[in-house]
Structures are given as structure tokens and as C-alpha cells.
mmCIF file of C-alpha atoms (C1' of nucleotides) in Angstrom:
data_model
loop_
_atom_site.group_PDB
_atom_site.id
_atom_site.type_symbol
_atom_site.label_atom_id
_atom_site.label_comp_id
_atom_site.label_asym_id
_atom_site.label_seq_id
_atom_site.Cartn_x
_atom_site.Cartn_y
_atom_site.Cartn_z
ATOM 1 C CA UNK A 1 0.234 0.296 0.194
ATOM 2 C CA UNK A 2 1.267 3.563 -1.146
ATOM 3 C CA UNK A 3 2.471 5.667 1.959
ATOM 4 C CA UNK A 4 -0.528 7.977 0.493
ATOM 5 C CA UNK A 5 -2.853 5.422 1.513
ATOM 6 C CA UNK A 6 -2.065 5.160 4.942
ATOM 7 C CA UNK A 7 -1.559 8.747 5.664
ATOM 8 C CA UNK A 8 -5.208 8.903 4.515
ATOM 9 C CA UNK A 9 -5.934 7.173 6.986
ATOM 10 C CA UNK A 10 -4.708 8.792 9.958
ATOM 11 C CA UNK A 11 -6.135 12.199 8.478
ATOM 12 C CA UNK A 12 -9.199 10.251 8.348
ATOM 13 C CA UNK A 13 -8.711 8.921 12.355
ATOM 14 C CA UNK A 14 -7.816 11.931 13.334
ATOM 15 C CA UNK A 15 -11.162 14.130 11.791
ATOM 16 C CA UNK A 16 -13.220 11.620 13.231
ATOM 17 C CA UNK A 17 -11.815 11.526 17.171
ATOM 18 C CA UNK A 18 -11.965 15.584 16.098
ATOM 19 C CA UNK A 19 -15.455 15.472 15.663
ATOM 20 C CA UNK A 20 -16.820 13.392 18.269
ATOM 21 C CA UNK A 21 -16.132 13.306 21.972
ATOM 22 C CA UNK A 22 -15.760 9.570 21.726
ATOM 23 C CA UNK A 23 -15.646 6.916 19.554
ATOM 24 C CA UNK A 24 -14.947 3.627 19.569
ATOM 25 C CA UNK A 25 -13.259 1.223 17.137
ATOM 26 C CA UNK A 26 -16.238 0.107 15.615
ATOM 27 C CA UNK A 27 -17.683 3.403 15.038
ATOM 28 C CA UNK A 28 -13.704 4.240 13.158
ATOM 29 C CA UNK A 29 -14.033 1.609 11.116
ATOM 30 C CA UNK A 30 -17.176 2.269 9.987
ATOM 31 C CA UNK A 31 -16.547 5.540 9.069
ATOM 32 C CA UNK A 32 -12.986 5.026 7.567
ATOM 33 C CA UNK A 33 -15.390 2.103 4.770
ATOM 34 C CA UNK A 34 -17.353 4.923 4.241
ATOM 35 C CA UNK A 35 -14.833 7.650 4.227
ATOM 36 C CA UNK A 36 -12.257 5.320 2.137
ATOM 37 C CA UNK A 37 -15.111 5.139 -1.225
ATOM 38 C CA UNK A 38 -15.463 8.563 -1.048
ATOM 39 C CA UNK A 39 -12.212 9.512 -1.569
ATOM 40 C CA UNK A 40 -12.251 6.590 -4.390
ATOM 41 C CA UNK A 41 -8.864 5.664 -3.376
ATOM 42 C CA UNK A 42 -6.363 4.227 -6.419
ATOM 43 C CA UNK A 43 -6.048 1.721 -3.917
ATOM 44 C CA UNK A 44 -8.165 -1.718 -4.181
ATOM 45 C CA UNK A 45 -7.590 -2.579 -1.182
ATOM 46 C CA UNK A 46 -8.720 0.250 0.810
ATOM 47 C CA UNK A 47 -11.661 0.417 -0.800
ATOM 48 C CA UNK A 48 -11.887 -3.349 0.585
ATOM 49 C CA UNK A 49 -12.108 -1.690 3.730
ATOM 50 C CA UNK A 50 -9.216 -1.834 6.374
ATOM 51 C CA UNK A 51 -8.904 -4.428 9.810
ATOM 52 C CA UNK A 52 -9.200 -3.886 12.798
ATOM 53 C CA UNK A 53 -5.121 -4.652 13.542
ATOM 54 C CA UNK A 54 -4.224 -1.972 10.987
ATOM 55 C CA UNK A 55 -6.683 0.591 12.838
ATOM 56 C CA UNK A 56 -4.883 -0.283 16.416
ATOM 57 C CA UNK A 57 -1.427 0.491 14.853
ATOM 58 C CA UNK A 58 -2.343 3.376 12.636
ATOM 59 C CA UNK A 59 -3.606 5.205 16.063
ATOM 60 C CA UNK A 60 -0.273 4.124 17.733
ATOM 61 C CA UNK A 61 2.032 5.594 14.863
ATOM 62 C CA UNK A 62 -0.494 8.596 15.369
ATOM 63 C CA UNK A 63 0.771 9.391 18.895
ATOM 64 C CA UNK A 64 4.304 8.078 18.067
ATOM 65 C CA UNK A 65 4.790 10.412 14.704
ATOM 66 C CA UNK A 66 2.625 13.745 15.307
ATOM 67 C CA UNK A 67 2.756 13.368 19.178
ATOM 68 C CA UNK A 68 -1.646 13.637 19.022
ATOM 69 C CA UNK A 69 -2.806 12.492 22.738
ATOM 70 C CA UNK A 70 -4.979 9.494 21.495
ATOM 71 C CA UNK A 71 -6.464 8.736 24.684
ATOM 72 C CA UNK A 72 -9.048 5.510 25.971
ATOM 73 C CA UNK A 73 -11.677 6.061 27.733
ATOM 74 C CA UNK A 74 -13.387 2.452 29.221
ATOM 75 C CA UNK A 75 -16.417 4.290 30.625
ATOM 76 C CA UNK A 76 -18.389 5.417 27.748
ATOM 77 C CA UNK A 77 -15.708 3.141 25.714
ATOM 78 C CA UNK A 78 -14.148 5.197 22.825
ATOM 79 C CA UNK A 79 -10.963 6.827 21.547
ATOM 80 C CA UNK A 80 -10.709 10.871 21.925
ATOM 81 C CA UNK A 81 -8.406 13.798 21.546
ATOM 82 C CA UNK A 82 -7.572 15.920 24.779
ATOM 83 C CA UNK A 83 -5.334 19.089 23.425
ATOM 84 C CA UNK A 84 -5.152 22.697 25.358
ATOM 85 C CA UNK A 85 -5.574 25.455 22.981
ATOM 86 C CA UNK A 86 -2.178 25.728 21.562
ATOM 87 C CA UNK A 87 -2.153 21.752 20.559
ATOM 88 C CA UNK A 88 -5.316 22.845 18.766
ATOM 89 C CA UNK A 89 -4.107 25.684 16.845
ATOM 90 C CA UNK A 90 -1.537 23.169 15.584
ATOM 91 C CA UNK A 91 -3.614 20.449 14.989
ATOM 92 C CA UNK A 92 -5.848 22.700 13.324
ATOM 93 C CA UNK A 93 -3.187 23.260 10.320
ATOM 94 C CA UNK A 94 -1.925 20.059 10.847
ATOM 95 C CA UNK A 95 -5.543 19.364 9.150
ATOM 96 C CA UNK A 96 -5.502 21.743 6.640
ATOM 97 C CA UNK A 97 -1.771 20.389 5.401
ATOM 98 C CA UNK A 98 -3.497 16.820 5.998
ATOM 99 C CA UNK A 99 -6.548 17.733 3.530
ATOM 100 C CA UNK A 100 -4.494 19.730 1.179
ATOM 101 C CA UNK A 101 -1.904 17.064 1.014
ATOM 102 C CA UNK A 102 -5.263 14.564 -0.229
ATOM 103 C CA UNK A 103 -6.970 17.096 -2.519
ATOM 104 C CA UNK A 104 -4.347 17.433 -4.331
ATOM 105 C CA UNK A 105 -2.986 14.034 -4.286
ATOM 106 C CA UNK A 106 -6.818 13.282 -5.694
ATOM 107 C CA UNK A 107 -6.598 15.361 -8.616
ATOM 108 C CA UNK A 108 -3.712 14.736 -10.329
ATOM 109 C CA UNK A 109 -6.346 13.915 -13.383
ATOM 110 C CA UNK A 110 -7.831 17.177 -12.237
ATOM 111 C CA UNK A 111 -5.526 19.411 -13.410
ATOM 112 C CA UNK A 112 -8.127 21.909 -15.854
ATOM 113 C CA UNK A 113 -9.684 22.185 -12.462
ATOM 114 C CA UNK A 114 -7.142 23.353 -10.395
ATOM 115 C CA UNK A 115 -5.843 26.383 -10.176
ATOM 116 C CA UNK A 116 -2.930 27.004 -7.481
ATOM 117 C CA UNK A 117 -1.481 30.606 -6.356
ATOM 118 C CA UNK A 118 2.431 30.863 -8.245
ATOM 119 C CA UNK A 119 3.551 32.964 -5.790
ATOM 120 C CA UNK A 120 5.192 31.026 -2.591
ATOM 121 C CA UNK A 121 6.284 32.452 0.318
ATOM 122 C CA UNK A 122 9.807 31.397 1.028
ATOM 123 C CA UNK A 123 11.990 30.125 4.045
ATOM 124 C CA UNK A 124 10.041 28.016 5.665
ATOM 125 C CA UNK A 125 13.014 25.554 5.531
ATOM 126 C CA UNK A 126 14.942 27.682 8.395
ATOM 127 C CA UNK A 127 11.122 27.332 10.431
ATOM 128 C CA UNK A 128 13.227 24.249 12.286
ATOM 129 C CA UNK A 129 16.229 25.383 12.736
ATOM 130 C CA UNK A 130 14.876 28.852 14.276
ATOM 131 C CA UNK A 131 12.369 27.426 16.557
ATOM 132 C CA UNK A 132 15.570 24.952 17.902
ATOM 133 C CA UNK A 133 17.269 28.184 18.256
ATOM 134 C CA UNK A 134 14.244 29.624 20.404
ATOM 135 C CA UNK A 135 13.428 27.029 22.408
ATOM 136 C CA UNK A 136 17.374 26.012 23.139
ATOM 137 C CA UNK A 137 18.111 29.468 24.033
ATOM 138 C CA UNK A 138 21.170 29.646 21.104
ATOM 139 C CA UNK A 139 22.028 32.667 19.597
ATOM 140 C CA UNK A 140 21.390 32.829 15.988
ATOM 141 C CA UNK A 141 23.826 34.165 12.625
ATOM 142 C CA UNK A 142 22.215 35.413 9.576
ATOM 143 C CA UNK A 143 22.252 37.300 6.225
ATOM 144 C CA UNK A 144 19.413 39.399 5.722
ATOM 145 C CA UNK A 145 18.434 40.657 2.657
ATOM 146 C CA UNK A 146 15.647 44.208 3.275
ATOM 147 C CA UNK A 147 13.719 44.814 0.267
ATOM 148 C CA UNK A 148 14.713 48.547 -0.096
ATOM 149 C CA UNK A 149 18.078 48.078 0.398
ATOM 150 C CA UNK A 150 20.830 46.622 -1.940
ATOM 151 C CA UNK A 151 22.960 45.135 -0.230
ATOM 152 C CA UNK A 152 22.463 42.237 2.345
ATOM 153 C CA UNK A 153 23.999 42.597 6.145
ATOM 154 C CA UNK A 154 25.144 39.967 8.728
ATOM 155 C CA UNK A 155 22.603 40.403 11.572
ATOM 156 C CA UNK A 156 23.469 38.589 15.069
ATOM 157 C CA UNK A 157 20.679 37.748 16.997
ATOM 158 C CA UNK A 158 19.167 36.301 20.060
ATOM 159 C CA UNK A 159 15.598 34.863 18.985
ATOM 160 C CA UNK A 160 12.512 35.090 20.666
ATOM 161 C CA UNK A 161 9.368 33.499 18.640
ATOM 162 C CA UNK A 162 7.836 33.265 15.278
ATOM 163 C CA UNK A 163 4.213 34.883 14.333
ATOM 164 C CA UNK A 164 2.495 34.445 11.106
ATOM 165 C CA UNK A 165 0.709 37.030 9.333
ATOM 166 C CA UNK A 166 -0.308 37.019 5.485
ATOM 167 C CA UNK A 167 1.240 34.026 4.789
ATOM 168 C CA UNK A 168 4.840 34.994 5.539
ATOM 169 C CA UNK A 169 6.393 33.651 8.464
ATOM 170 C CA UNK A 170 8.947 36.484 10.956
ATOM 171 C CA UNK A 171 11.091 35.903 13.536
ATOM 172 C CA UNK A 172 11.386 38.855 15.985
ATOM 173 C CA UNK A 173 14.682 38.903 17.763
ATOM 174 C CA UNK A 174 17.111 41.536 19.695
ATOM 175 C CA UNK A 175 19.116 42.488 17.640
ATOM 176 C CA UNK A 176 22.434 42.330 18.707
ATOM 177 C CA UNK A 177 23.489 45.471 17.492
ATOM 178 C CA UNK A 178 21.299 47.855 18.612
ATOM 179 C CA UNK A 179 19.472 45.957 20.976
ATOM 180 C CA UNK A 180 16.052 46.412 19.986
ATOM 181 C CA UNK A 181 13.409 43.578 19.442
ATOM 182 C CA UNK A 182 12.680 43.880 15.890
ATOM 183 C CA UNK A 183 10.736 41.299 12.984
ATOM 184 C CA UNK A 184 12.930 39.676 10.395
ATOM 185 C CA UNK A 185 11.018 38.305 7.556
ATOM 186 C CA UNK A 186 12.152 34.425 7.123
ATOM 187 C CA UNK A 187 12.057 34.289 2.974
ATOM 188 C CA UNK A 188 14.767 37.674 3.551
ATOM 189 C CA UNK A 189 16.862 35.851 5.113
ATOM 190 C CA UNK A 190 19.481 32.936 4.383
ATOM 191 C CA UNK A 191 22.305 31.388 5.615
ATOM 192 C CA UNK A 192 21.552 30.895 9.004
ATOM 193 C CA UNK A 193 23.526 29.819 11.888
ATOM 194 C CA UNK A 194 23.241 28.673 15.355
ATOM 195 C CA UNK A 195 25.925 29.663 17.104
ATOM 196 C CA UNK A 196 26.938 27.759 20.845
ATOM 197 C CA UNK A 197 26.526 31.370 22.722
ATOM 198 C CA UNK A 198 23.143 30.808 24.963
ATOM 199 C CA UNK A 199 21.165 34.067 26.501
ATOM 200 C CA UNK A 200 18.487 34.777 29.132
ATOM 201 C CA UNK A 201 15.099 35.151 27.698
ATOM 202 C CA UNK A 202 13.402 38.272 29.050
ATOM 203 C CA UNK A 203 10.725 37.481 31.565
ATOM 204 C CA UNK A 204 8.884 40.884 30.510
ATOM 205 C CA UNK A 205 8.871 40.338 27.081
ATOM 206 C CA UNK A 206 5.782 38.764 25.498
ATOM 207 C CA UNK A 207 4.836 38.515 22.165
ATOM 208 C CA UNK A 208 1.575 39.083 22.259
ATOM 209 C CA UNK A 209 1.450 41.891 24.478
ATOM 210 C CA UNK A 210 4.132 43.643 22.357
ATOM 211 C CA UNK A 211 1.667 42.977 19.160
ATOM 212 C CA UNK A 212 -1.358 43.480 20.848
ATOM 213 C CA UNK A 213 -2.111 47.056 19.360
ATOM 214 C CA UNK A 214 -0.116 46.122 15.855
ATOM 215 C CA UNK A 215 -2.103 45.213 12.974
ATOM 216 C CA UNK A 216 1.247 43.419 11.213
ATOM 217 C CA UNK A 217 3.781 42.304 12.163
ATOM 218 C CA UNK A 218 5.326 46.255 12.617
ATOM 219 C CA UNK A 219 5.957 47.312 15.810
ATOM 220 C CA UNK A 220 5.517 51.034 17.180
ATOM 221 C CA UNK A 221 8.985 51.670 19.139
ATOM 222 C CA UNK A 222 6.712 54.474 21.430
ATOM 223 C CA UNK A 223 3.297 55.294 19.976
ATOM 224 C CA UNK A 224 0.580 54.999 22.083
ATOM 225 C CA UNK A 225 -2.496 52.863 20.863
ATOM 226 C CA UNK A 226 -5.706 55.314 19.603
ATOM 227 C CA UNK A 227 -8.856 54.356 18.614
ATOM 228 C CA UNK A 228 -9.639 54.512 14.621
ATOM 229 C CA UNK A 229 -13.209 54.729 13.077
ATOM 230 C CA UNK A 230 -13.262 53.659 9.824
ATOM 231 C CA UNK A 231 -16.598 53.481 7.540
ATOM 232 C CA UNK A 232 -17.599 50.568 4.961
ATOM 233 C CA UNK A 233 -19.679 50.606 2.464
ATOM 234 C CA UNK A 234 -22.347 47.541 2.736
ATOM 235 C CA UNK A 235 -21.230 44.979 0.844
ATOM 236 C CA UNK A 236 -16.994 45.674 2.038
ATOM 237 C CA UNK A 237 -18.927 46.011 5.391
ATOM 238 C CA UNK A 238 -19.891 41.700 5.023
ATOM 239 C CA UNK A 239 -16.656 40.738 4.326
ATOM 240 C CA UNK A 240 -14.959 42.874 7.284
ATOM 241 C CA UNK A 241 -17.790 41.713 9.119
ATOM 242 C CA UNK A 242 -16.809 37.651 8.617
ATOM 243 C CA UNK A 243 -13.590 38.433 9.217
ATOM 244 C CA UNK A 244 -12.498 41.415 11.490
ATOM 245 C CA UNK A 245 -9.515 43.394 10.392
ATOM 246 C CA UNK A 246 -8.471 42.977 14.418
ATOM 247 C CA UNK A 247 -9.363 41.240 17.538
ATOM 248 C CA UNK A 248 -10.294 44.919 18.879
ATOM 249 C CA UNK A 249 -12.727 45.200 16.626
ATOM 250 C CA UNK A 250 -16.182 46.378 17.324
ATOM 251 C CA UNK A 251 -18.860 47.470 15.173
ATOM 252 C CA UNK A 252 -20.538 50.287 15.612
ATOM 253 C CA UNK A 253 -22.867 51.080 12.569
ATOM 254 C CA UNK A 254 -24.248 48.123 10.860
ATOM 255 C CA UNK A 255 -27.072 49.617 7.870
ATOM 256 C CA UNK A 256 -28.266 49.532 4.504
ATOM 257 C CA UNK A 257 -26.059 52.867 4.294
ATOM 258 C CA UNK A 258 -23.457 52.060 6.043
ATOM 259 C CA UNK A 259 -20.438 49.921 8.281
ATOM 260 C CA UNK A 260 -18.764 51.588 10.642
ATOM 261 C CA UNK A 261 -15.545 49.802 13.446
ATOM 262 C CA UNK A 262 -13.696 51.143 15.648
ATOM 263 C CA UNK A 263 -10.841 49.673 16.205
ATOM 264 C CA UNK A 264 -7.480 50.156 18.959
ATOM 265 C CA UNK A 265 -4.201 50.065 17.408
ATOM 266 C CA UNK A 266 -0.672 51.809 16.444
ATOM 267 C CA UNK A 267 -0.843 53.274 13.425
ATOM 268 C CA UNK A 268 1.849 51.488 11.204
ATOM 269 C CA UNK A 269 3.069 51.540 7.987
ATOM 270 C CA UNK A 270 1.105 47.703 6.841
ATOM 271 C CA UNK A 271 -2.124 48.904 8.300
ATOM 272 C CA UNK A 272 -2.001 52.456 6.296
ATOM 273 C CA UNK A 273 -0.863 49.832 3.559
ATOM 274 C CA UNK A 274 -4.165 47.931 3.963
ATOM 275 C CA UNK A 275 -6.842 50.739 4.635
ATOM 276 C CA UNK A 276 -4.830 52.053 1.030
ATOM 277 C CA UNK A 277 -6.051 49.227 -0.506
ATOM 278 C CA UNK A 278 -9.621 49.194 0.384
ATOM 279 C CA UNK A 279 -9.856 52.253 -1.840
ATOM 280 C CA UNK A 280 -13.352 54.035 -2.261
ATOM 281 C CA UNK A 281 -15.322 51.029 -0.260
ATOM 282 C CA UNK A 282 -13.400 53.393 2.928
ATOM 283 C CA UNK A 283 -13.598 56.209 4.931
ATOM 284 C CA UNK A 284 -11.221 56.980 7.689
ATOM 285 C CA UNK A 285 -13.228 58.991 10.836
ATOM 286 C CA UNK A 286 -10.821 58.988 13.007
ATOM 287 C CA UNK A 287 -8.319 59.833 13.587
ATOM 288 C CA UNK A 288 -7.868 62.565 11.666
ATOM 289 C CA UNK A 289 -4.008 62.402 10.973
ATOM 290 C CA UNK A 290 -4.823 59.100 9.170
ATOM 291 C CA UNK A 291 -7.791 60.874 7.011
ATOM 292 C CA UNK A 292 -5.287 62.902 6.191
ATOM 293 C CA UNK A 293 -2.750 60.418 5.348
ATOM 294 C CA UNK A 294 -4.811 58.398 3.390
ATOM 295 C CA UNK A 295 -6.203 61.560 1.732
ATOM 296 C CA UNK A 296 -2.771 62.109 0.378
ATOM 297 C CA UNK A 297 -2.155 58.906 -1.172
ATOM 298 C CA UNK A 298 -5.031 58.774 -2.563
ATOM 299 C CA UNK A 299 -4.373 62.491 -4.277
ATOM 300 C CA UNK A 300 -1.064 61.248 -4.902
ATOM 301 C CA UNK A 301 -2.017 57.793 -6.487
ATOM 302 C CA UNK A 302 -4.918 60.170 -8.757
ATOM 303 C CA UNK A 303 -2.394 62.228 -10.006
ATOM 304 C CA UNK A 304 -0.608 60.141 -11.584
ATOM 305 C CA UNK A 305 -4.111 59.166 -13.716
ATOM 306 C CA UNK A 306 -3.776 62.604 -14.842
ATOM 307 C CA UNK A 307 -2.305 64.089 -18.409
ATOM 308 C CA UNK A 308 0.417 66.361 -17.644
ATOM 309 C "C1'" DT B 1 14.139 -8.223 -4.600
ATOM 310 C "C1'" DG B 2 14.616 -6.286 0.463
ATOM 311 C "C1'" DA B 3 11.733 -3.720 3.181
ATOM 312 C "C1'" DA B 4 7.652 -1.793 4.922
ATOM 313 C "C1'" DC B 5 3.141 -2.635 5.396
ATOM 314 C "C1'" DT B 6 -1.156 -5.827 6.653
ATOM 315 C "C1'" DG B 7 -4.129 -9.504 8.572
ATOM 316 C "C1'" DG B 8 -4.552 -12.673 12.213
ATOM 317 C "C1'" DT B 9 -3.301 -14.666 16.056
ATOM 318 C "C1'" DT B 10 -2.245 -14.990 20.999
ATOM 319 C "C1'" DA B 11 -0.814 -13.376 25.462
ATOM 320 C "C1'" DT B 12 -1.011 -9.676 28.703
ATOM 321 C "C1'" DT B 13 -3.064 -5.864 30.589
ATOM 322 C "C1'" DG B 14 -6.235 -2.729 33.233
ATOM 323 C "C1'" DA B 15 -10.405 -0.409 33.867
ATOM 324 C "C1'" DG B 16 -15.609 -2.090 35.415
ATOM 325 C "C1'" DG B 17 -18.406 -5.236 37.188
ATOM 326 C "C1'" DT B 18 -20.248 -8.825 40.043
ATOM 327 C "C1'" DC B 19 -20.496 -10.694 44.245
ATOM 328 C "C1'" DA B 20 -19.672 -13.167 49.079
ATOM 329 C "C1'" DT C 1 -13.998 -4.134 50.910
ATOM 330 C "C1'" DG C 2 -11.503 -7.080 48.595
ATOM 331 C "C1'" DA C 3 -11.377 -11.285 45.082
ATOM 332 C "C1'" DC C 4 -12.755 -11.860 41.076
ATOM 333 C "C1'" DC C 5 -14.979 -12.283 36.554
ATOM 334 C "C1'" DT C 6 -15.191 -10.198 31.907
ATOM 335 C "C1'" DC C 7 -14.364 -7.244 28.511
ATOM 336 C "C1'" DA C 8 -11.310 -4.704 25.029
ATOM 337 C "C1'" DA C 9 -6.976 -2.043 24.213
ATOM 338 C "C1'" DT C 10 -2.343 -3.017 23.461
ATOM 339 C "C1'" DA C 11 1.546 -4.990 21.956
ATOM 340 C "C1'" DA C 12 4.570 -8.918 20.094
ATOM 341 C "C1'" DC C 13 5.333 -12.475 16.496
ATOM 342 C "C1'" DC C 14 4.695 -14.291 12.441
ATOM 343 C "C1'" DA C 15 3.341 -14.843 7.624
ATOM 344 C "C1'" DG C 16 1.715 -13.152 3.689
ATOM 345 C "C1'" DT C 17 1.563 -8.769 1.203
ATOM 346 C "C1'" DT C 18 2.357 -5.189 -1.502
ATOM 347 C "C1'" DC C 19 6.001 -1.180 -2.602
ATOM 348 C "C1'" DA C 20 10.104 1.329 -4.343
#
DNA sequence: TGAACTGGTTATTGAGGTCA
DNA sequence: TGACCTCAATAACCAGTTCA
């Protein structure tokens, strides 16, 4: 049986256990037989079902390989997954990856119907090394190339955390050169070297607190957060309502004429860029300084289309 | 062709239930 | 309450099958 076969089984076992509190062997077997038929696996043996022994082995492998704690309870007679919130988030990501893997494998003859994004975030090959350095408090060195600079520079930093934003990964680290905590995009990072020197993790550093009032990964130096009131047209408002711009988002008005929200944020470059991307679907109500910045940017854009 | 996977068998283990 | 029983999970072992 191909590796695709047993990875698909792992996916189905996890999906079933995640969707139901307690699941017996029989329920798992029945579910998997139905699902494997549905998946139309190109493996005749899979379509014939799987044995209880294989299912036992799969559960054992999932525990060992993925560190997912599948437990068994005798009183309600069933398997279940117990996870913390952080573990659950990792689990969801893994399930997404599994789903994508399965879908793409099933779709090998469906090329005309599936169109993948050709742009790919780079730098994820360093994720494991960076995690190792963060966990073991190892100082790292790498070459970093800013988009707005021609030359690369060698950075020596104390890595604190990894953060994802808009399908890109960023390293939060203290630059040894000036002592500031900065974000480094992994796709601009190369020649990673994990040194043997270690550092002490600052007890007062907390990623969530640091970026609590940030839209993206740009952290303001000393700027205080402020209330930002935005007015969207009702159509755009539906998107903003279902996918909030920030965790601080509060809906002020939601009617046929307007969708108005309030955010508690620091005004950073990435926030301004985001607001500009909404074009004429958005009007900044407060603060006036931000409204002026957006107005100036739109005026400048407009001027580019006027005849000289 | 060797390695890996799978299914069947069987012994062990442990939780839950029963009973004296 | 402790001894015993039952039942189902677990894991080791082996042989057949499939894969790379």
C-alpha cells in the first residue's frame, strides 16, 4: 500500500476523533470504510476496507509520529483527543495540510480544474532550525536582505518567537547590534547559523503583549495605541464583519447605508497600506491625522493618471 | 529483492462490574 | 472491601502481500 494510503487513514482517524467526543473501534472502522470509498482511493485494497489490527497500529503511529494524545476511556468506551488551545491550533494547521495533501493527490487527473497560487512564501526551510534556537535559547546569525536596500547584512540576534502574518513567517528577535526587538521576514533570511552561545530570555517579553495593538508585524517604538474609526460601504462591510481586521474590532453601525467599526491600534505602515487597499470602499472617520494620510495617498495616486 | 505494510493470532494488561 | 470475572485495548510475533 502506498504512503498516500496510510497518511489518508491518519487524516480520517484524526478527523473523526476531532468531530466526536468518544469513538469506538467499530465506529471508526465504519466511518473510514465509508470515507475511503468516498475518496475513491486508487488502491483496491483500501476500497475493501481495513482491519482492526491496522487501525490499532494507525492510532499507535499517530501518537508516536505526531505527538497527538489519543486517549481511550473505558467508561464511555471510546477514543478521544485531549488538547490545549495551542495544541489545537497546531492540530488545525496540520489538518489543513493533510486536507491539501489529500486533495492534491486525488486531483492529479483534475489539473484543468485546480489552479494553484504560483507565489510561494520562502524561508520556511529555516523554521525547524529557528524553533530549535528559540527553544534552546541559542544566539543565531544570518544574512538579511531588506527589500528597500541593495546590499545584504549579517545579523546576530537573540531569537524570541516566530509569528505568522498574511502567509509569511517572521522571526521576532533582539538585534545584538542595537538591542531592539525587531521582526525579520523568513523569506529575506538566508545562511542561518545557530551558534553555541546562549542568552537569557527576557522575563518581561511577551509576543502577544508586544503586538497587542499592532495590525501586522511592525511594532511601533513608543507610539500609544489610538481609537481608529472606519466606515465601509455595506458590501465591503460583509467581508469585514466575517473576517475582522483586528481582535479589537467593534461594530458601531451596521445597516443598509454603512458598516462602521472601531479599532484600538497603533498607526503603522502596514495598517495604512491595508486601508489604502480598500480604495473608495472605505472612509477613515478618526483620527483626523490618519484620514489626512489616506487622503494624501489617494490624491497622489490620482495625480499619476492626470495628463501632464 | 529487501523493506515496509498488513492481517491474524495470542498473551498481557487494566478498568469496570459483580458478588460474597 | 477485596477477590474474581469480563471485556476490550495493547502489543508482540509471524506469515503473506505490496511497494520502491
